[in-house]
Amino acid sequence: MVRQYAYFQVTGCGSPDPVTEAVGVQPSDCHSDSEINARTGQPWGVMTWRLDSGELHDAPVQQHVDSLLLWLNRRPTAVKSLADDYDLTLHIACWANDIFGLHLTRDQTRLLGRLGIAIDYDGLVTTADNPNPDEP
């Protein structure tokens, strides 16, 4: 069984509010660099703004990416301008019992490139002893 998910993340300094304004959608999760991390009691030290795909974990990775690109392509100029001050990354994770890979379409990779978005892919092999390694 293959399980996968994807999210778009912006990291940098300051408040996440300018990112929300630029993208035009509320994040799935965010915090400012000065906000206190409840686990450590210390400031996060980095601003993080995250938008989950909203797709189920058994959906194909292309569907996760398409869902995120629908949001991001609503305001492409504003999203692209974020790359001047922040790191923009599409994170993809996949769990499988065996060999697996990643395929993004030509249109998906072109749009990600035009928006200045890097791609991070984590592939994790599951075993009978550990069926959900590093589950989100």
XYZ file of C-alpha atoms in Angstrom:
136
model
C 0.000 0.000 0.000
C 1.274 3.444 -0.907
C 0.430 6.502 1.198
C 1.468 9.986 0.214
C 0.829 13.636 0.946
C 2.070 17.058 -0.086
C 2.141 20.576 1.279
C 3.484 23.979 0.253
C 5.679 25.713 2.813
C 7.140 29.197 3.051
C 9.939 29.892 5.538
C 11.753 33.089 6.459
C 11.745 35.872 9.025
C 9.001 37.886 10.652
C 5.253 37.372 10.518
C 3.344 34.938 8.277
C 0.755 37.648 7.483
C 2.456 38.903 4.274
C 2.447 35.325 2.951
C -1.266 34.913 3.671
C -1.932 38.194 1.855
C 0.120 37.185 -1.177
C -1.285 33.671 -1.527
C -4.852 34.761 -0.739
C -5.736 31.732 1.365
C -5.516 30.940 5.063
C -2.674 28.539 5.921
C -3.165 25.057 7.318
C -0.579 26.013 9.948
C 1.762 28.942 10.583
C 3.853 30.717 13.191
C 6.112 33.767 13.356
C 9.816 33.566 14.070
C 9.310 35.122 17.529
C 6.328 32.966 18.519
C 7.056 30.559 21.382
C 7.256 26.872 20.535
C 5.059 25.104 23.101
C 7.314 22.018 23.109
C 10.576 23.837 23.805
C 9.442 27.058 25.483
C 11.776 28.929 23.095
C 11.001 31.115 20.080
C 10.683 29.175 16.812
C 13.440 31.312 15.293
C 11.946 30.970 11.802
C 8.611 31.963 10.311
C 6.744 29.047 8.775
C 3.592 29.193 6.661
C 2.121 25.857 5.481
C -0.694 24.909 3.099
C -1.708 21.227 3.022
C -3.078 19.739 -0.208
C -6.288 18.608 1.490
C -6.228 15.341 -0.454
C -6.520 11.900 1.136
C -3.284 9.965 1.687
C -4.255 7.346 -0.896
C -4.636 9.936 -3.678
C -1.907 10.008 -6.350
C 0.873 12.502 -5.684
C -0.019 14.361 -8.898
C -3.464 15.052 -7.416
C -1.896 16.498 -4.259
C 0.349 18.741 -6.361
C -2.513 19.828 -8.647
C -4.620 20.819 -5.634
C -1.827 22.996 -4.281
C -1.063 24.522 -7.686
C -4.731 25.497 -8.101
C -4.395 27.722 -5.029
C -0.948 29.033 -5.845
C -1.730 29.814 -9.477
C -4.647 32.074 -8.477
C -2.073 34.809 -7.715
C 1.083 33.741 -9.550
C 2.785 37.163 -9.556
C 2.258 37.595 -5.805
C 3.436 34.044 -5.036
C 6.517 34.447 -7.244
C 7.375 37.741 -5.511
C 7.584 35.848 -2.199
C 10.699 34.073 -3.501
C 12.626 37.351 -3.137
C 12.309 37.265 0.666
C 11.374 33.680 1.580
C 12.153 30.052 0.770
C 9.251 28.407 -1.093
C 9.112 24.609 -1.072
C 6.695 21.926 -2.211
C 7.137 19.016 0.220
C 6.062 15.535 -0.889
C 6.205 12.398 1.261
C 5.496 8.798 0.293
C 5.350 5.561 2.299
C 5.438 2.260 0.410
C 6.167 -1.417 1.037
C 8.586 -1.648 -1.868
C 10.339 0.389 -4.526
C 8.525 3.563 -5.515
C 9.182 6.762 -7.371
C 7.927 10.230 -8.114
C 6.552 11.607 -11.356
C 5.429 15.189 -11.797
C 4.047 16.271 -15.153
C 5.836 18.720 -17.421
C 3.157 21.337 -16.700
C 3.508 20.862 -12.943
C 7.283 21.261 -12.997
C 7.098 24.272 -15.330
C 4.615 26.032 -13.062
C 6.621 25.239 -9.927
C 9.726 26.623 -11.628
C 7.953 29.786 -12.790
C 6.713 30.386 -9.239
C 10.201 29.876 -7.776
C 9.176 26.814 -5.756
C 11.719 24.117 -4.833
C 10.682 20.460 -4.536
C 11.519 18.294 -1.524
C 10.683 14.583 -1.744
C 10.884 12.061 1.090
C 10.388 8.381 0.336
C 10.021 5.990 3.259
C 9.889 2.213 3.016
C 7.442 0.595 5.407
C 7.980 -2.813 7.012
C 5.804 -5.203 8.981
C 7.595 -4.026 12.138
C 7.196 -0.344 11.275
C 4.203 0.232 8.962
C 4.098 4.038 9.432
C 7.633 5.429 9.859
C 7.675 9.124 10.687
C 3.956 9.444 10.075
C 2.823 13.095 9.957
